[in-house]
Short mmCIF file of C-alpha atoms and ligand atoms in Angstrom, two decimals:
data_model
loop_
_atom_site.label_atom_id
_atom_site.label_comp_id
_atom_site.label_asym_id
_atom_site.label_seq_id
_atom_site.Cartn_x
_atom_site.Cartn_y
_atom_site.Cartn_z
CA UNK A 192 0.05 -0.09 -0.12
CA UNK A 193 1.04 3.48 -0.81
CA UNK A 194 2.24 6.09 1.60
CA UNK A 195 -0.18 8.19 3.43
CA UNK A 196 0.22 11.98 3.17
CA UNK A 197 -2.65 13.55 3.18
CA UNK A 198 -4.73 13.48 6.55
CA UNK A 199 -7.93 14.62 8.01
CA UNK A 200 -8.98 14.78 11.22
CA UNK A 201 -12.03 14.72 12.57
CA UNK A 202 -13.05 15.95 16.09
CA UNK A 203 -9.18 17.70 16.62
CA UNK A 204 -11.03 20.23 18.80
CA UNK A 205 -11.35 17.40 21.37
CA UNK A 206 -10.29 16.39 24.52
CA UNK A 207 -8.54 13.56 22.53
CA UNK A 208 -8.15 15.25 19.32
CA UNK A 209 -6.33 18.33 20.03
CA UNK A 210 -3.02 15.95 21.46
CA UNK A 211 -3.66 13.42 18.10
CA UNK A 212 -3.24 17.08 16.22
CA UNK A 213 -0.19 18.48 17.77
CA UNK A 214 1.23 14.66 17.39
CA UNK A 215 0.24 14.78 14.14
CA UNK A 216 1.93 17.95 12.71
CA UNK A 217 4.58 17.76 15.15
CA UNK A 218 5.71 14.37 13.43
CA UNK A 219 6.38 16.78 10.07
CA UNK A 220 5.09 13.17 7.87
CA UNK A 221 1.49 14.40 6.71
CA UNK A 222 -0.23 17.37 5.27
CA UNK A 223 -2.88 17.88 7.95
CA UNK A 224 -6.27 19.26 7.69
CA UNK A 225 -8.94 19.53 10.27
CA UNK A 226 -12.44 18.66 9.23
CA UNK A 227 -14.87 20.22 11.99
CA UNK A 228 -18.73 20.77 11.83
CA UNK A 229 -20.55 23.59 9.85
CA UNK A 230 -20.84 26.03 12.65
CA UNK A 231 -18.92 24.76 15.13
CA UNK A 232 -17.01 27.06 17.34
CA UNK A 233 -14.25 25.18 17.80
CA UNK A 234 -10.86 26.90 17.07
CA UNK A 235 -7.47 25.80 16.63
CA UNK A 236 -3.85 27.62 16.61
CA UNK A 237 -2.90 29.93 13.44
CA UNK A 238 -2.07 28.25 10.67
CA UNK A 239 -3.75 24.76 10.33
CA UNK A 240 -5.95 23.75 7.62
CA UNK A 241 -9.14 23.75 8.91
CA UNK A 242 -12.33 22.80 6.55
CA UNK A 243 -16.19 22.46 7.16
CA UNK A 244 -18.97 19.76 6.37
CA UNK A 245 -22.21 18.87 7.33
CA UNK A 246 -22.16 15.75 8.98
CA UNK A 247 -25.07 15.05 7.63
CA UNK A 248 -24.70 15.21 4.28
CA UNK A 249 -22.45 13.02 2.26
CA UNK A 250 -21.57 15.27 -0.31
CA UNK A 251 -20.44 17.76 1.81
CA UNK A 252 -18.13 15.40 3.50
CA UNK A 253 -16.81 14.07 0.11
CA UNK A 254 -15.76 17.44 -0.57
CA UNK A 255 -13.67 17.44 2.72
CA UNK A 256 -12.19 14.21 1.92
CA UNK A 257 -10.93 14.78 -1.84
CA UNK A 258 -7.79 14.02 -1.70
CA UNK A 259 -7.22 12.82 1.36
CA UNK A 260 -5.41 9.22 1.95
CA UNK A 261 -6.67 8.94 5.35
CA UNK A 262 -9.42 9.85 7.48
CA UNK A 263 -8.57 9.91 11.35
CA UNK A 264 -11.96 10.33 13.94
CA UNK A 265 -11.29 11.29 16.87
CA UNK A 266 -15.36 12.06 17.24
CA UNK A 267 -16.91 12.32 20.85
CA UNK A 268 -19.21 9.78 21.73
CA UNK A 269 -22.40 12.35 20.52
CA UNK A 270 -21.28 11.82 17.01
CA UNK A 271 -20.12 8.63 16.61
CA UNK A 272 -22.70 7.51 14.07
CA UNK A 273 -22.18 10.18 11.34
CA UNK A 274 -19.06 8.46 10.94
CA UNK A 275 -20.96 5.70 8.92
CA UNK A 276 -22.31 8.32 6.59
CA UNK A 277 -18.22 9.77 6.64
CA UNK A 278 -17.39 5.97 5.66
CA UNK A 279 -19.25 6.60 2.12
CA UNK A 280 -18.22 9.80 2.24
CA UNK A 281 -14.49 8.13 2.17
CA UNK A 282 -15.74 5.35 -0.16
CA UNK A 283 -16.46 7.72 -3.05
CA UNK A 284 -13.86 10.02 -2.14
CA UNK A 285 -11.17 7.52 -2.86
CA UNK A 286 -9.81 7.31 0.70
CA UNK A 287 -7.38 4.43 1.55
CA UNK A 288 -7.85 4.26 5.39
CA UNK A 289 -10.58 5.38 7.81
CA UNK A 290 -9.48 5.38 11.53
CA UNK A 291 -12.62 5.38 13.15
CA UNK A 292 -13.27 6.91 16.94
CA UNK A 293 -12.28 3.89 19.31
CA UNK A 294 -9.44 4.57 21.32
CA UNK A 295 -10.79 2.57 24.14
CA UNK A 296 -11.80 -1.07 25.41
CA UNK A 297 -10.60 -4.11 22.89
CA UNK A 298 -13.82 -4.43 21.20
CA UNK A 299 -12.40 -7.29 19.38
CA UNK A 300 -13.37 -9.32 22.62
CA UNK A 301 -16.09 -11.00 22.43
CA UNK A 302 -17.88 -10.37 25.72
CA UNK A 303 -16.47 -6.25 25.05
CA UNK A 304 -18.41 -6.64 21.95
CA UNK A 305 -22.01 -7.57 23.98
CA UNK A 306 -21.89 -4.17 26.42
CA UNK A 307 -24.59 -2.13 25.38
CA UNK A 308 -22.21 1.48 25.58
CA UNK A 309 -20.66 -0.01 22.75
CA UNK A 310 -23.80 -0.93 20.60
CA UNK A 311 -22.91 2.72 18.11
CA UNK A 312 -19.11 1.79 18.36
CA UNK A 313 -19.84 -1.90 16.72
CA UNK A 314 -22.14 -0.36 14.22
CA UNK A 315 -19.45 1.91 12.84
CA UNK A 316 -17.19 -1.14 13.04
CA UNK A 317 -18.75 -3.64 11.21
CA UNK A 318 -19.84 -1.19 8.55
CA UNK A 319 -16.29 -0.31 7.94
CA UNK A 320 -15.53 -4.38 7.97
CA UNK A 321 -18.42 -4.65 5.26
CA UNK A 322 -17.09 -1.75 2.91
CA UNK A 323 -13.49 -3.23 2.99
CA UNK A 324 -14.75 -6.00 1.62
CA UNK A 325 -15.98 -4.56 -1.38
CA UNK A 326 -14.21 -0.68 -1.93
CA UNK A 327 -10.77 0.37 -1.68
CA UNK A 328 -11.32 1.47 2.03
CA UNK A 329 -9.16 0.09 4.55
CA UNK A 330 -9.23 0.71 8.64
CA UNK A 331 -7.52 -0.16 11.58
CA UNK A 332 -9.00 -0.14 15.25
CA UNK A 333 -6.98 1.44 17.46
CA UNK A 334 -7.45 0.38 21.12
CA UNK A 335 -5.16 1.78 24.15
CA UNK A 336 -7.20 0.71 26.99
CA UNK A 337 -8.26 2.96 30.10
CA UNK A 338 -6.07 6.35 29.08
CA UNK A 339 -3.81 6.45 31.95
CA UNK A 340 -3.64 10.34 32.48
CA UNK A 341 -7.15 10.94 31.80
CA UNK A 342 -8.85 7.99 33.75
CA UNK A 343 -6.82 8.54 36.95
CA UNK A 344 -7.34 12.58 36.84
CA UNK A 345 -11.07 11.92 36.34
CA UNK A 346 -11.09 9.33 39.04
CA UNK A 347 -12.16 6.59 36.79
CA UNK A 348 -9.54 3.63 37.95
CA UNK A 349 -9.02 4.88 40.84
CA UNK A 350 -10.29 7.96 43.61
CA UNK A 351 -7.06 8.81 45.95
CA UNK A 352 -8.88 12.09 47.39
CA UNK A 353 -10.07 10.65 50.58
CA UNK A 354 -7.44 7.94 51.09
CA UNK A 355 -10.30 5.41 50.70
CA UNK A 356 -10.34 4.47 46.89
CA UNK A 357 -12.66 1.73 45.60
CA UNK A 358 -10.37 -1.84 45.09
CA UNK A 359 -12.39 -3.99 42.26
CA UNK A 360 -12.54 -7.88 43.00
CA UNK A 361 -9.21 -7.65 44.47
CA UNK A 362 -7.43 -5.15 42.70
CA UNK A 363 -5.09 -7.49 41.20
CA UNK A 364 -6.55 -7.87 37.79
CA UNK A 365 -3.80 -6.26 35.46
CA UNK A 366 -4.70 -3.89 32.56
CA UNK A 367 -3.52 -2.00 30.20
CA UNK A 368 -3.80 2.07 29.75
CA UNK A 369 -1.89 4.45 27.39
CA UNK A 370 -2.19 8.10 27.92
CA UNK A 371 -3.52 10.88 25.36
CA UNK A 372 -0.27 12.60 24.19
CA UNK A 373 0.92 8.88 23.15
CA UNK A 374 -2.49 7.77 21.27
CA UNK A 375 -1.38 10.67 19.87
CA UNK A 376 2.03 8.92 18.71
CA UNK A 377 0.21 5.96 18.05
CA UNK A 378 -2.10 7.19 15.19
CA UNK A 379 1.00 8.81 13.70
CA UNK A 380 2.36 5.27 13.76
CA UNK A 381 -0.73 3.86 12.18
CA UNK A 382 -0.40 6.32 9.16
CA UNK A 383 3.16 5.85 8.59
CA UNK A 384 2.78 2.20 8.49
CA UNK A 385 -0.32 1.62 6.45
CA UNK A 386 0.83 -2.11 5.01
CA UNK A 387 1.08 -3.41 8.43
CA UNK A 388 -2.18 -1.85 10.05
CA UNK A 389 -4.09 -2.48 7.36
CA UNK A 390 -7.83 -4.08 7.92
CA UNK A 391 -7.10 -4.88 11.25
CA UNK A 392 -7.05 -3.91 15.48
CA UNK A 393 -4.01 -2.40 16.34
CA UNK A 394 -3.18 -2.28 20.07
CA UNK A 395 -1.46 0.04 22.10
CA UNK A 396 0.08 -0.61 25.53
CA UNK A 397 2.04 2.22 27.41
CA UNK A 398 1.64 0.74 30.71
CA UNK A 399 0.06 -2.32 32.39
CA UNK A 400 -1.47 -1.84 35.80
CA UNK A 401 -3.04 -3.32 38.94
CA UNK A 402 -5.14 -1.13 41.02
CA UNK A 403 -3.16 -2.61 44.04
CA UNK A 404 -0.08 -1.23 42.11
CA UNK A 405 -1.51 1.98 41.51
CA UNK A 406 -2.71 1.69 45.99
CA UNK A 407 1.25 0.78 46.49
CA UNK A 408 2.63 3.58 44.28
CA UNK A 409 0.46 6.01 46.45
CA UNK A 410 0.79 4.55 49.56
CA UNK A 411 4.60 5.50 48.58
CA UNK A 412 3.86 9.20 47.95
CA UNK A 413 1.94 9.52 51.08
CA UNK A 414 3.05 7.39 53.32
CA UNK A 415 1.78 9.01 56.21
CA UNK A 416 -2.34 9.20 55.18
CA UNK A 417 -4.94 6.62 56.95
CA UNK A 418 -5.20 4.74 53.94
CA UNK A 419 -8.07 2.54 53.57
CA UNK A 420 -8.83 0.60 50.44
CA UNK A 421 -12.68 -0.07 50.57
CA UNK A 422 -12.95 -3.75 48.29
CA UNK A 423 -16.16 -3.80 46.16
CA UNK A 424 -17.37 -6.59 43.61
CA UNK A 425 -17.24 -4.70 40.24
CA UNK A 426 -19.87 -7.24 39.13
CA UNK A 427 -22.75 -6.04 41.72
CA UNK A 428 -22.09 -2.43 40.28
CA UNK A 429 -22.24 -3.41 36.68
CA UNK A 430 -25.05 -5.78 37.05
CA UNK A 431 -26.97 -2.22 38.65
CA UNK A 432 -25.92 0.19 35.91
CA UNK A 433 -26.66 -2.25 33.47
CA UNK A 434 -30.17 -2.86 34.43
CA UNK A 435 -30.23 1.89 34.91
CA UNK A 436 -28.66 1.50 30.81
CA UNK A 437 -31.65 -0.49 29.51
CA UNK A 438 -33.71 1.90 30.89
CA UNK A 439 -32.63 4.44 28.97
CA UNK A 440 -30.35 6.08 31.95
CA UNK A 441 -26.78 7.04 29.94
CA UNK A 442 -25.62 9.63 32.62
CA UNK A 443 -22.19 9.31 33.63
CA UNK A 444 -22.91 7.16 36.86
CA UNK A 445 -24.14 4.51 34.56
CA UNK A 446 -21.72 4.74 31.99
CA UNK A 447 -18.38 4.42 33.61
CA UNK A 448 -18.63 1.28 35.65
CA UNK A 449 -19.71 -0.58 32.46
CA UNK A 450 -16.92 1.20 30.45
CA UNK A 451 -14.66 -0.01 33.67
CA UNK A 452 -15.46 -3.61 33.71
CA UNK A 453 -13.90 -3.32 29.36
CA UNK A 454 -10.81 -1.90 30.94
CA UNK A 455 -9.85 -3.77 34.21
CA UNK A 456 -11.75 -6.63 33.42
CA UNK A 457 -9.16 -9.79 32.31
CA UNK A 458 -12.82 -11.20 30.90
CA UNK A 459 -12.65 -8.12 28.92
CA UNK A 460 -8.97 -9.05 27.03
CA UNK A 461 -7.36 -6.00 29.06
CA UNK A 462 -4.03 -6.96 29.02
CA UNK A 463 -2.26 -6.28 25.82
CA UNK A 464 0.36 -8.63 26.29
CA UNK A 465 0.44 -9.22 22.21
CA UNK A 466 0.61 -5.56 20.98
CA UNK A 467 2.37 -3.11 18.10
CA UNK A 468 3.94 -0.39 20.49
CA UNK A 469 7.44 -1.27 18.92
CA UNK A 470 5.87 -1.46 15.11
CA UNK A 471 4.25 2.33 16.13
CA UNK A 472 7.15 3.15 18.18
CA UNK A 473 5.43 3.34 21.34
CA UNK A 474 7.90 3.26 24.49
CA UNK A 475 6.60 2.29 27.39
CA UNK A 476 6.14 4.13 30.75
CA UNK A 477 7.66 3.11 34.54
CA UNK A 478 6.26 3.79 38.11
CA UNK A 479 7.79 6.91 37.73
CA UNK A 480 5.51 8.46 35.29
CA UNK A 481 3.13 7.28 38.02
CA UNK A 482 4.21 9.03 40.59
CA UNK A 483 4.18 12.27 38.12
CA UNK A 484 0.54 11.34 37.49
CA UNK A 485 -0.93 10.32 41.29
CA UNK A 486 1.23 13.17 43.65
CA UNK A 487 -0.96 15.77 42.78
CA UNK A 488 -4.09 14.33 43.26
CA UNK A 489 -3.50 13.32 47.09
CA UNK A 490 -4.43 16.28 48.92
N1 NAP B 561 -10.31 5.10 26.43
C1 NAP B 561 -9.96 6.37 27.62
O1 NAP B 561 -9.87 6.42 28.87
C2 NAP B 561 -11.31 6.80 26.53
C3 NAP B 561 -11.76 8.19 27.73
C4 NAP B 561 -12.11 8.96 27.07
C5 NAP B 561 -12.63 9.42 25.45
N2 NAP B 561 -12.64 8.08 24.82
C6 NAP B 561 -12.91 7.99 23.42
O2 NAP B 561 -11.60 8.89 22.34
C7 NAP B 561 -12.84 9.10 21.04
C8 NAP B 561 -12.77 11.14 21.74
O3 NAP B 561 -13.26 11.30 22.63
P1 NAP B 561 -13.13 12.47 23.54
O4 NAP B 561 -14.01 12.83 24.90
O5 NAP B 561 -11.88 13.45 22.74
O6 NAP B 561 -14.26 13.64 22.58
P2 NAP B 561 -14.97 14.84 22.66
O7 NAP B 561 -13.78 16.11 23.39
O8 NAP B 561 -16.14 14.81 23.34
O9 NAP B 561 -15.11 15.31 21.45
C9 NAP B 561 -14.72 15.38 20.05
C10 NAP B 561 -15.11 16.44 19.06
O10 NAP B 561 -16.12 16.05 18.48
C11 NAP B 561 -16.53 16.96 17.84
N3 NAP B 561 -18.08 16.31 18.48
C12 NAP B 561 -18.59 16.16 19.83
N4 NAP B 561 -19.77 16.35 19.94
C13 NAP B 561 -20.50 15.95 18.64
C14 NAP B 561 -21.35 15.39 17.77
N5 NAP B 561 -22.39 15.57 18.54
N6 NAP B 561 -21.92 15.37 16.50
C15 NAP B 561 -20.46 15.45 16.09
N7 NAP B 561 -19.50 16.24 16.15
C16 NAP B 561 -19.29 16.62 17.76
C17 NAP B 561 -16.35 17.97 18.31
O11 NAP B 561 -15.56 18.88 17.49
P3 NAP B 561 -16.04 19.91 16.33
O12 NAP B 561 -16.70 20.58 17.25
O13 NAP B 561 -14.85 20.64 16.22
O14 NAP B 561 -16.74 19.43 15.51
C18 NAP B 561 -15.66 17.85 19.71
O15 NAP B 561 -14.08 18.79 20.16
C19 NAP B 561 -13.89 8.50 21.75
O16 NAP B 561 -14.37 7.46 20.88
C20 NAP B 561 -13.88 8.79 22.59
O17 NAP B 561 -14.99 7.28 23.16
C21 NAP B 561 -11.98 6.77 25.76
#
């Protein structure tokens, strides 16, 4: 497959997309354009090429994708389904590679695929797989686990603030995580290796963690604090969350335990022992990085 040069980034203004944009530009390997929704108030650094499209109009999207080799979508969860039309537009415009907005749990795992929170992302994955069989468009699904930085700062994996972090199912499950700037490196790596990453899941694992390891790091940083972890059965929490989700309640307290299960539970293929780090040039992180992240999170 020929090299990828022209890259469109969708959602480049977002939480993750802004890191990916920085890394794409810093690599100096691509001509990057950001595609934003018509009417979006997103702003970008001077000199960034920005185009707009109506995300509900295939012709508008096709015009934006003309001459592009790849589309990397970092669209937020609310916009996930609009990627179907983007795939149609990418096919029509002759784009070679599409990276849908996955960037999290291992959705190739059969248990993850059944989780209700991933329904729309699975629809897009399946659509891309179908299109790749009959058109020139190829895909890469990038799985990175939870975001190390975001998930710790937002108390998703563990909350250190009151010294009573919740430990799920004993806390020894090993799981892969990747911080947001490293996801940016991974996107650069995938687009730099189109043949090797063609039509397959790509696994990135910046570090392999356990909750008990995180607690040990916190205790090392602040040994004098009254640490009193609380053991919780994640399955009980998730059963309640799934019930609420089925009733149409999709708020964060409902969605987060389900996402967490897909990030930490060994039954969900969460430890990416076999991964694409080497191919993509991803360097692992050490405990030093965890100390850096966790220190400001302890009062
Ligand atoms: N693994 C993890 O721990 C983890 C954590 C968080 C997120 N993620 C994943 O990372 C990806 C990006 O998430 P994010 O949190 O960075 O996204 P985000 O900040 O919520 O949104 C990214 C961009 O998408 C566009 N957008 C937002 N809502 C939209 C809508 N309704 N329709 C169309 N476009 C919309 C906006 O760009 P414009 O206004 O410029 O068009 C926005 O800046 C998602 O797949 C998400 O599930 C993973």
